[in-house]
Amino acid sequence: MLSRTADHLFWMARYMERAENTARMLDVNYQTSLLPQSADAAEQGWKGLLGISELTDDYAARYGAVTPRSVMEYMVSDPNNGSSIRSCLMAARENARAVRGTLTTEVWETQNQTWLEFQRMVSDGAFLRDPGTAFEWVKFRSHLSRGVTVGTMLQDEAFHFLRIGSFLERADNTARLLDVKFHAVPTEFFGRPDGMDMGMSMPGTASQSQGEEPAEGRDVEYDFYHWSAILRSVSAFEVYRKVYRNVIRPEKVAELLILRPDMPRSLAACIQEVLSNLTMVANGQSSETLRRAGRLRADLQYGRIDEILATGLHAYLTQFLERVGTIGVGISRDFLVPVEA
């Protein structure tokens, strides 16, 4: 396969996945904002959403104060924001158009119709009238795109590059979501059974041994909505209740979204998909990239959540994002960049 073709397929899938992930985060944040909460808590929620995509500085330079309407406009329809849903859907469609002959008719028509329908919804103001329904539509179109790809495309190199793009993007997003959301509430900490802190208290806050209020004294209702919002953003709320069958605990949320290979959007599941598809397209110069992906998969496969929390979740996720970034660079070098003669 030509590297240019592989590049378009890889990024078509990544942009479609990114559009869905953005819609998921916006939808959960919008639904959470409807709950009774202080103005400061609501603002922190919107700031956290910008932080997940590393867009805080760009937003501040162009929009100034953080307001729900401005953030929604910036993340949904702003053409100058490369991570907005509009930009992602347009990029996915343009990449699909460039390799239209490689895709089945159904895959191309799905991408093209999604972009045309999105333009109509933005011009009609559908996202402002009913954001929840509009975000569900974006998620549905992403599901449809993946389903049509799996259901109609020959499982050759083109198919594998689409899958690599999708799951590499999903792994990156899940890690960013966890990193930001687990640091969103300053009073949150993870305790061992003996009550000792496991290193998850936020910088600048007092530890439990210095007089921090115990977990039982916190706002239990707020905790429930905070953690359930994280689970719902990755369609994991029902999965959590099925797997753990008890109250929502932060360490269990982390375990589900990091180490469970049977959770579709977990880091373990995503890296397993990246590795298996990368193995199918491996060539003579991709051995190092394949080794890095295999090492990361092994670390997730044999990792334990208590060990991760003991060393610090933020440090672990930061390192994970760096490793995923390195794998992405390796894929670009090995497959997507034209080889010099």
mmCIF file of C-alpha atoms in Angstrom:
data_model
loop_
_atom_site.group_PDB
_atom_site.id
_atom_site.type_symbol
_atom_site.label_atom_id
_atom_site.label_comp_id
_atom_site.label_asym_id
_atom_site.label_seq_id
_atom_site.Cartn_x
_atom_site.Cartn_y
_atom_site.Cartn_z
ATOM 1 C CA MET A 1 0.000 0.000 0.000
ATOM 2 C CA LEU A 2 1.197 3.529 -0.791
ATOM 3 C CA SER A 3 2.203 5.450 2.321
ATOM 4 C CA ARG A 4 0.021 8.379 1.226
ATOM 5 C CA THR A 5 -3.029 6.113 1.096
ATOM 6 C CA ALA A 6 -2.219 4.628 4.503
ATOM 7 C CA ASP A 7 -1.816 8.155 5.879
ATOM 8 C CA HIS A 8 -5.285 9.239 4.686
ATOM 9 C CA LEU A 9 -6.915 6.111 6.098
ATOM 10 C CA PHE A 10 -5.127 6.441 9.435
ATOM 11 C CA TRP A 11 -6.142 10.079 9.890
ATOM 12 C CA MET A 12 -9.665 9.599 8.594
ATOM 13 C CA ALA A 13 -10.247 7.125 11.414
ATOM 14 C CA ARG A 14 -8.478 9.283 14.013
ATOM 15 C CA TYR A 15 -10.512 12.383 13.172
ATOM 16 C CA MET A 16 -13.800 10.489 13.258
ATOM 17 C CA GLU A 17 -12.905 9.030 16.645
ATOM 18 C CA ARG A 18 -11.836 12.471 17.884
ATOM 19 C CA ALA A 19 -15.173 13.983 16.844
ATOM 20 C CA GLU A 20 -16.996 11.303 18.828
ATOM 21 C CA ASN A 21 -14.775 11.766 21.873
ATOM 22 C CA THR A 22 -15.334 15.524 21.816
ATOM 23 C CA ALA A 23 -19.095 15.000 21.555
ATOM 24 C CA ARG A 24 -18.983 12.578 24.492
ATOM 25 C CA MET A 25 -17.136 15.029 26.732
ATOM 26 C CA LEU A 26 -19.357 17.942 25.754
ATOM 27 C CA ASP A 27 -22.514 15.915 26.285
ATOM 28 C CA VAL A 28 -21.525 14.740 29.777
ATOM 29 C CA ASN A 29 -20.372 18.226 30.761
ATOM 30 C CA TYR A 30 -23.605 19.740 29.465
ATOM 31 C CA GLN A 31 -25.755 17.207 31.325
ATOM 32 C CA THR A 32 -23.725 17.729 34.515
ATOM 33 C CA SER A 33 -24.092 21.510 34.229
ATOM 34 C CA LEU A 34 -27.871 21.088 34.555
ATOM 35 C CA LEU A 35 -27.441 19.665 38.071
ATOM 36 C CA PRO A 36 -27.536 21.969 41.121
ATOM 37 C CA GLN A 37 -23.991 23.224 41.685
ATOM 38 C CA SER A 38 -22.083 26.405 42.404
ATOM 39 C CA ALA A 39 -21.019 28.730 39.599
ATOM 40 C CA ASP A 40 -17.385 27.997 40.401
ATOM 41 C CA ALA A 41 -17.900 24.230 40.121
ATOM 42 C CA ALA A 42 -19.672 24.670 36.789
ATOM 43 C CA GLU A 43 -16.857 26.859 35.448
ATOM 44 C CA GLN A 44 -14.239 24.336 36.556
ATOM 45 C CA GLY A 45 -16.088 21.662 34.617
ATOM 46 C CA TRP A 46 -15.877 23.648 31.377
ATOM 47 C CA LYS A 47 -12.245 24.546 32.050
ATOM 48 C CA GLY A 48 -11.464 20.872 32.597
ATOM 49 C CA LEU A 49 -12.995 20.034 29.233
ATOM 50 C CA LEU A 50 -10.663 22.509 27.529
ATOM 51 C CA GLY A 51 -7.743 21.120 29.504
ATOM 52 C CA ILE A 52 -8.354 17.573 28.280
ATOM 53 C CA SER A 53 -7.674 18.695 24.697
ATOM 54 C CA GLU A 54 -4.900 21.119 25.722
ATOM 55 C CA LEU A 55 -6.879 24.048 24.327
ATOM 56 C CA THR A 56 -7.032 26.299 27.402
ATOM 57 C CA ASP A 57 -4.542 28.883 26.140
ATOM 58 C CA ASP A 58 -5.970 29.048 22.630
ATOM 59 C CA TYR A 59 -9.496 29.465 23.957
ATOM 60 C CA ALA A 60 -8.444 32.178 26.414
ATOM 61 C CA ALA A 61 -6.648 34.137 23.697
ATOM 62 C CA ARG A 62 -9.703 34.147 21.439
ATOM 63 C CA TYR A 63 -12.725 34.038 23.745
ATOM 64 C CA GLY A 64 -11.545 35.277 27.129
ATOM 65 C CA ALA A 65 -13.911 34.284 29.933
ATOM 66 C CA VAL A 66 -15.095 30.683 30.130
ATOM 67 C CA THR A 67 -18.843 30.461 29.525
ATOM 68 C CA PRO A 68 -20.891 27.402 28.517
ATOM 69 C CA ARG A 69 -22.092 28.982 25.269
ATOM 70 C CA SER A 70 -18.608 30.093 24.208
ATOM 71 C CA VAL A 71 -17.022 26.730 25.005
ATOM 72 C CA MET A 72 -19.776 24.919 23.100
ATOM 73 C CA GLU A 73 -19.285 27.162 20.075
ATOM 74 C CA TYR A 74 -15.503 26.732 20.265
ATOM 75 C CA MET A 75 -15.631 22.943 20.580
ATOM 76 C CA VAL A 76 -18.485 22.327 18.135
ATOM 77 C CA SER A 77 -18.400 24.720 15.188
ATOM 78 C CA ASP A 78 -15.262 26.888 15.359
ATOM 79 C CA PRO A 79 -13.380 26.320 12.058
ATOM 80 C CA ASN A 80 -10.178 27.736 13.577
ATOM 81 C CA ASN A 81 -10.120 25.097 16.308
ATOM 82 C CA GLY A 82 -8.510 22.002 14.833
ATOM 83 C CA SER A 83 -10.106 19.825 17.522
ATOM 84 C CA SER A 84 -13.671 21.099 17.128
ATOM 85 C CA ILE A 85 -16.290 18.635 15.925
ATOM 86 C CA ARG A 86 -16.615 20.637 12.722
ATOM 87 C CA SER A 87 -12.892 20.495 11.975
ATOM 88 C CA CYS A 88 -12.696 16.782 12.780
ATOM 89 C CA LEU A 89 -15.668 15.791 10.620
ATOM 90 C CA MET A 90 -14.415 17.918 7.742
ATOM 91 C CA ALA A 91 -10.914 16.422 8.004
ATOM 92 C CA ALA A 92 -12.345 12.885 8.172
ATOM 93 C CA ARG A 93 -14.412 13.541 5.056
ATOM 94 C CA GLU A 94 -11.501 15.079 3.131
ATOM 95 C CA ASN A 95 -9.223 12.173 3.992
ATOM 96 C CA ALA A 96 -11.945 9.742 2.891
ATOM 97 C CA ARG A 97 -12.397 11.642 -0.389
ATOM 98 C CA ALA A 98 -8.664 11.408 -1.082
ATOM 99 C CA VAL A 99 -8.794 7.584 -0.910
ATOM 100 C CA ARG A 100 -12.345 7.076 -2.132
ATOM 101 C CA GLY A 101 -11.268 4.233 -4.394
ATOM 102 C CA THR A 102 -9.881 2.291 -1.429
ATOM 103 C CA LEU A 103 -13.112 2.533 0.575
ATOM 104 C CA THR A 104 -16.375 0.750 -0.087
ATOM 105 C CA THR A 105 -19.273 2.846 -1.348
ATOM 106 C CA GLU A 106 -21.020 2.534 2.017
ATOM 107 C CA VAL A 107 -18.013 3.836 3.968
ATOM 108 C CA TRP A 108 -17.582 6.841 1.676
ATOM 109 C CA GLU A 109 -21.291 7.700 1.659
ATOM 110 C CA THR A 110 -21.382 7.516 5.473
ATOM 111 C CA GLN A 111 -18.482 9.962 5.792
ATOM 112 C CA ASN A 112 -19.852 12.319 3.170
ATOM 113 C CA GLN A 113 -23.404 12.321 4.503
ATOM 114 C CA THR A 114 -22.170 12.907 8.053
ATOM 115 C CA TRP A 115 -20.326 16.059 6.986
ATOM 116 C CA LEU A 116 -23.236 17.415 4.903
ATOM 117 C CA GLU A 117 -25.777 16.735 7.655
ATOM 118 C CA PHE A 118 -23.540 18.309 10.286
ATOM 119 C CA GLN A 119 -23.306 21.525 8.247
ATOM 120 C CA ARG A 120 -27.093 21.655 8.056
ATOM 121 C CA MET A 121 -27.465 21.102 11.807
ATOM 122 C CA VAL A 122 -25.012 23.911 12.597
ATOM 123 C CA SER A 123 -26.706 26.352 10.222
ATOM 124 C CA ASP A 124 -30.127 25.444 11.656
ATOM 125 C CA GLY A 125 -28.918 26.008 15.224
ATOM 126 C CA ALA A 126 -29.687 22.436 16.303
ATOM 127 C CA PHE A 127 -26.668 22.272 18.608
ATOM 128 C CA LEU A 128 -27.869 25.314 20.551
ATOM 129 C CA ARG A 129 -31.533 24.293 20.698
ATOM 130 C CA ASP A 130 -30.951 20.742 21.877
ATOM 131 C CA PRO A 131 -27.260 19.997 22.561
ATOM 132 C CA GLY A 132 -27.900 16.570 24.045
ATOM 133 C CA THR A 133 -29.687 15.257 20.949
ATOM 134 C CA ALA A 134 -27.054 16.772 18.669
ATOM 135 C CA PHE A 135 -24.203 15.126 20.580
ATOM 136 C CA GLU A 136 -25.990 11.784 20.456
ATOM 137 C CA TRP A 137 -26.216 12.221 16.684
ATOM 138 C CA VAL A 138 -22.443 12.727 16.418
ATOM 139 C CA LYS A 139 -21.822 9.597 18.477
ATOM 140 C CA PHE A 140 -24.295 7.627 16.362
ATOM 141 C CA ARG A 141 -22.594 8.712 13.129
ATOM 142 C CA SER A 142 -19.227 7.617 14.511
ATOM 143 C CA HIS A 143 -20.676 4.246 15.516
ATOM 144 C CA LEU A 144 -22.186 3.941 12.047
ATOM 145 C CA SER A 145 -18.858 4.740 10.415
ATOM 146 C CA ARG A 146 -17.053 2.017 12.384
ATOM 147 C CA GLY A 147 -19.863 -0.471 11.857
ATOM 148 C CA VAL A 148 -19.937 0.079 8.101
ATOM 149 C CA THR A 149 -16.154 -0.239 7.977
ATOM 150 C CA VAL A 150 -16.192 -3.580 9.819
ATOM 151 C CA GLY A 151 -19.248 -4.822 7.936
ATOM 152 C CA THR A 152 -18.293 -3.953 4.351
ATOM 153 C CA MET A 153 -14.519 -3.587 3.971
ATOM 154 C CA LEU A 154 -12.102 -6.329 3.103
ATOM 155 C CA GLN A 155 -9.864 -6.897 6.111
ATOM 156 C CA ASP A 156 -6.685 -5.997 4.288
ATOM 157 C CA GLU A 157 -4.037 -3.346 5.004
ATOM 158 C CA ALA A 158 -6.510 -0.496 4.469
ATOM 159 C CA PHE A 159 -8.802 -1.938 7.127
ATOM 160 C CA HIS A 160 -5.942 -2.373 9.585
ATOM 161 C CA PHE A 161 -4.731 1.216 9.219
ATOM 162 C CA LEU A 162 -8.276 2.432 9.902
ATOM 163 C CA ARG A 163 -8.396 0.372 13.075
ATOM 164 C CA ILE A 164 -4.965 1.507 14.222
ATOM 165 C CA GLY A 165 -6.026 5.145 13.844
ATOM 166 C CA SER A 166 -9.288 4.643 15.725
ATOM 167 C CA PHE A 167 -7.832 2.869 18.743
ATOM 168 C CA LEU A 168 -4.700 4.989 19.029
ATOM 169 C CA GLU A 169 -6.929 8.080 19.205
ATOM 170 C CA ARG A 170 -9.271 6.404 21.680
ATOM 171 C CA ALA A 171 -6.418 5.404 23.986
ATOM 172 C CA ASP A 172 -5.086 8.964 23.967
ATOM 173 C CA ASN A 173 -8.493 10.419 24.781
ATOM 174 C CA THR A 174 -9.298 7.986 27.596
ATOM 175 C CA ALA A 175 -5.950 8.699 29.249
ATOM 176 C CA ARG A 176 -6.460 12.477 28.987
ATOM 177 C CA LEU A 177 -9.985 12.209 30.361
ATOM 178 C CA LEU A 178 -8.817 10.176 33.352
ATOM 179 C CA ASP A 179 -5.891 12.485 34.057
ATOM 180 C CA VAL A 180 -8.002 15.649 34.097
ATOM 181 C CA LYS A 181 -11.083 14.273 35.830
ATOM 182 C CA PHE A 182 -9.181 12.507 38.611
ATOM 183 C CA HIS A 183 -7.593 15.839 39.496
ATOM 184 C CA ALA A 184 -10.770 17.889 39.165
ATOM 185 C CA VAL A 185 -11.818 17.565 42.825
ATOM 186 C CA PRO A 186 -9.082 18.749 45.246
ATOM 187 C CA THR A 187 -10.459 16.779 48.172
ATOM 188 C CA GLU A 188 -10.367 13.441 46.386
ATOM 189 C CA PHE A 189 -7.739 10.912 47.454
ATOM 190 C CA PHE A 190 -7.267 7.185 47.308
ATOM 191 C CA GLY A 191 -6.938 5.421 50.612
ATOM 192 C CA ARG A 192 -5.506 2.063 51.453
ATOM 193 C CA PRO A 193 -7.603 -0.235 53.612
ATOM 194 C CA ASP A 194 -5.635 0.997 56.617
ATOM 195 C CA GLY A 195 -6.605 4.583 55.781
ATOM 196 C CA MET A 196 -3.172 5.730 54.653
ATOM 197 C CA ASP A 197 -2.916 8.074 51.690
ATOM 198 C CA MET A 198 -1.694 6.488 48.445
ATOM 199 C CA GLY A 199 -0.150 9.632 47.003
ATOM 200 C CA MET A 200 -3.251 10.911 45.188
ATOM 201 C CA SER A 201 -3.808 14.117 47.154
ATOM 202 C CA MET A 202 -3.538 17.246 45.039
ATOM 203 C CA PRO A 203 -0.516 19.582 45.305
ATOM 204 C CA GLY A 204 -1.164 22.336 47.770
ATOM 205 C CA THR A 205 -3.814 20.459 49.720
ATOM 206 C CA ALA A 206 -3.461 18.970 53.172
ATOM 207 C CA SER A 207 -3.116 15.214 53.426
ATOM 208 C CA GLN A 208 -5.365 13.165 55.643
ATOM 209 C CA SER A 209 -2.683 12.973 58.313
ATOM 210 C CA GLN A 210 -2.653 16.785 58.397
ATOM 211 C CA GLY A 211 -6.328 17.013 59.132
ATOM 212 C CA GLU A 212 -8.031 16.365 55.809
ATOM 213 C CA GLU A 213 -11.682 15.551 56.131
ATOM 214 C CA PRO A 214 -12.251 11.797 55.789
ATOM 215 C CA ALA A 215 -14.047 10.427 52.756
ATOM 216 C CA GLU A 216 -17.218 9.864 54.790
ATOM 217 C CA GLY A 217 -17.449 13.596 55.471
ATOM 218 C CA ARG A 218 -17.431 14.625 51.837
ATOM 219 C CA ASP A 219 -20.477 15.375 49.716
ATOM 220 C CA VAL A 220 -21.422 11.819 48.787
ATOM 221 C CA GLU A 221 -24.014 12.986 46.288
ATOM 222 C CA TYR A 222 -21.472 15.160 44.448
ATOM 223 C CA ASP A 223 -18.982 12.297 44.417
ATOM 224 C CA PHE A 224 -21.568 10.010 42.818
ATOM 225 C CA TYR A 225 -22.357 12.437 40.010
ATOM 226 C CA HIS A 226 -18.673 13.238 39.467
ATOM 227 C CA TRP A 227 -17.573 9.632 39.045
ATOM 228 C CA SER A 228 -20.697 8.530 37.197
ATOM 229 C CA ALA A 229 -20.123 11.403 34.730
ATOM 230 C CA ILE A 230 -16.647 10.036 34.004
ATOM 231 C CA LEU A 231 -18.088 6.583 33.412
ATOM 232 C CA ARG A 232 -20.908 7.871 31.221
ATOM 233 C CA SER A 233 -18.475 9.850 29.077
ATOM 234 C CA VAL A 234 -16.984 6.539 27.917
ATOM 235 C CA SER A 235 -20.256 4.532 28.014
ATOM 236 C CA ALA A 236 -19.037 2.602 31.027
ATOM 237 C CA PHE A 237 -21.654 3.313 33.702
ATOM 238 C CA GLU A 238 -23.681 0.134 33.102
ATOM 239 C CA VAL A 239 -20.470 -1.841 32.603
ATOM 240 C CA TYR A 240 -19.157 -0.670 35.983
ATOM 241 C CA ARG A 241 -22.325 -1.741 37.799
ATOM 242 C CA LYS A 242 -22.245 -5.115 36.063
ATOM 243 C CA VAL A 243 -18.571 -5.762 36.872
ATOM 244 C CA TYR A 244 -18.276 -4.384 40.423
ATOM 245 C CA ARG A 245 -21.889 -4.412 41.679
ATOM 246 C CA ASN A 246 -21.266 -1.841 44.391
ATOM 247 C CA VAL A 247 -20.964 1.882 44.957
ATOM 248 C CA ILE A 248 -18.764 3.841 42.583
ATOM 249 C CA ARG A 249 -15.233 3.999 43.989
ATOM 250 C CA PRO A 250 -12.458 6.037 42.347
ATOM 251 C CA GLU A 251 -9.906 3.222 42.365
ATOM 252 C CA LYS A 252 -12.396 0.883 40.678
ATOM 253 C CA VAL A 253 -13.167 3.502 38.034
ATOM 254 C CA ALA A 254 -9.444 3.776 37.345
ATOM 255 C CA GLU A 255 -9.062 0.002 37.195
ATOM 256 C CA LEU A 256 -11.968 -0.370 34.770
ATOM 257 C CA LEU A 257 -10.736 2.334 32.395
ATOM 258 C CA ILE A 258 -7.058 1.384 32.526
ATOM 259 C CA LEU A 259 -6.599 -2.360 33.018
ATOM 260 C CA ARG A 260 -9.803 -4.175 32.019
ATOM 261 C CA PRO A 261 -9.246 -5.706 28.543
ATOM 262 C CA ASP A 262 -12.966 -6.458 28.223
ATOM 263 C CA MET A 263 -13.935 -2.780 28.573
ATOM 264 C CA PRO A 264 -14.033 -1.452 24.965
ATOM 265 C CA ARG A 265 -12.662 2.015 25.732
ATOM 266 C CA SER A 266 -10.093 1.047 28.355
ATOM 267 C CA LEU A 267 -6.400 1.666 27.778
ATOM 268 C CA ALA A 268 -5.719 -2.092 27.807
ATOM 269 C CA ALA A 269 -8.370 -2.830 25.170
ATOM 270 C CA CYS A 270 -7.237 0.026 22.916
ATOM 271 C CA ILE A 271 -3.554 -0.915 22.987
ATOM 272 C CA GLN A 272 -4.428 -4.572 22.361
ATOM 273 C CA GLU A 273 -6.289 -3.513 19.189
ATOM 274 C CA VAL A 274 -3.434 -1.254 18.115
ATOM 275 C CA LEU A 275 -0.924 -4.069 18.582
ATOM 276 C CA SER A 276 -2.963 -6.753 16.803
ATOM 277 C CA ASN A 277 -3.596 -4.543 13.767
ATOM 278 C CA LEU A 278 -0.032 -3.244 13.766
ATOM 279 C CA THR A 279 1.176 -6.840 13.656
ATOM 280 C CA MET A 280 -0.868 -7.422 10.505
ATOM 281 C CA VAL A 281 0.836 -4.593 8.603
ATOM 282 C CA ALA A 282 4.338 -4.949 10.066
ATOM 283 C CA ASN A 283 7.230 -4.450 7.667
ATOM 284 C CA GLY A 284 10.998 -4.597 7.798
ATOM 285 C CA GLN A 285 11.402 -1.215 9.479
ATOM 286 C CA SER A 286 8.580 -1.351 12.010
ATOM 287 C CA SER A 287 10.152 -3.765 14.513
ATOM 288 C CA GLU A 288 10.915 -1.034 17.075
ATOM 289 C CA THR A 289 7.398 0.424 16.903
ATOM 290 C CA LEU A 290 5.955 -3.073 17.244
ATOM 291 C CA ARG A 291 8.215 -3.738 20.238
ATOM 292 C CA ARG A 292 7.093 -0.541 21.969
ATOM 293 C CA ALA A 293 3.430 -1.374 21.405
ATOM 294 C CA GLY A 294 3.977 -4.911 22.702
ATOM 295 C CA ARG A 295 5.792 -3.663 25.786
ATOM 296 C CA LEU A 296 2.990 -1.228 26.562
ATOM 297 C CA ARG A 297 0.387 -3.949 26.101
ATOM 298 C CA ALA A 298 2.319 -6.247 28.457
ATOM 299 C CA ASP A 299 2.554 -3.523 31.117
ATOM 300 C CA LEU A 300 -1.218 -3.067 30.957
ATOM 301 C CA GLN A 301 -1.925 -6.792 30.823
ATOM 302 C CA TYR A 302 0.085 -7.565 33.955
ATOM 303 C CA GLY A 303 -0.342 -4.264 35.782
ATOM 304 C CA ARG A 304 -2.205 -3.851 39.071
ATOM 305 C CA ILE A 305 -4.223 -0.822 40.034
ATOM 306 C CA ASP A 306 -2.788 -0.639 43.561
ATOM 307 C CA GLU A 307 0.731 -0.430 42.123
ATOM 308 C CA ILE A 308 -0.340 2.279 39.673
ATOM 309 C CA LEU A 309 -1.966 4.345 42.407
ATOM 310 C CA ALA A 310 0.979 3.852 44.757
ATOM 311 C CA THR A 311 3.332 5.455 42.220
ATOM 312 C CA GLY A 312 0.826 8.196 41.308
ATOM 313 C CA LEU A 313 -1.940 8.114 38.725
ATOM 314 C CA HIS A 314 -0.960 11.428 37.138
ATOM 315 C CA ALA A 315 2.627 10.274 36.616
ATOM 316 C CA TYR A 316 1.414 6.965 35.185
ATOM 317 C CA LEU A 317 -0.995 8.589 32.718
ATOM 318 C CA THR A 318 1.566 11.202 31.691
ATOM 319 C CA GLN A 319 4.025 8.425 30.904
ATOM 320 C CA PHE A 320 1.303 6.493 29.073
ATOM 321 C CA LEU A 321 0.526 9.491 26.848
ATOM 322 C CA GLU A 322 4.215 9.891 26.075
ATOM 323 C CA ARG A 323 4.476 6.238 25.107
ATOM 324 C CA VAL A 324 1.370 6.427 22.925
ATOM 325 C CA GLY A 325 2.805 9.528 21.288
ATOM 326 C CA THR A 326 6.044 7.696 20.597
ATOM 327 C CA ILE A 327 4.125 4.812 19.029
ATOM 328 C CA GLY A 328 2.217 7.296 16.873
ATOM 329 C CA VAL A 329 5.461 8.887 15.707
ATOM 330 C CA GLY A 330 6.834 5.430 14.971
ATOM 331 C CA ILE A 331 3.783 4.526 12.890
ATOM 332 C CA SER A 332 4.158 7.741 10.897
ATOM 333 C CA ARG A 333 7.854 7.048 10.320
ATOM 334 C CA ASP A 334 7.407 3.377 9.413
ATOM 335 C CA PHE A 335 4.261 3.531 7.300
ATOM 336 C CA LEU A 336 2.839 6.977 6.601
ATOM 337 C CA VAL A 337 5.807 9.091 5.476
ATOM 338 C CA PRO A 338 7.040 8.425 1.925
ATOM 339 C CA VAL A 339 10.306 6.507 2.014
ATOM 340 C CA GLU A 340 13.302 8.256 0.476
ATOM 341 C CA ALA A 341 14.695 6.491 -2.611
#
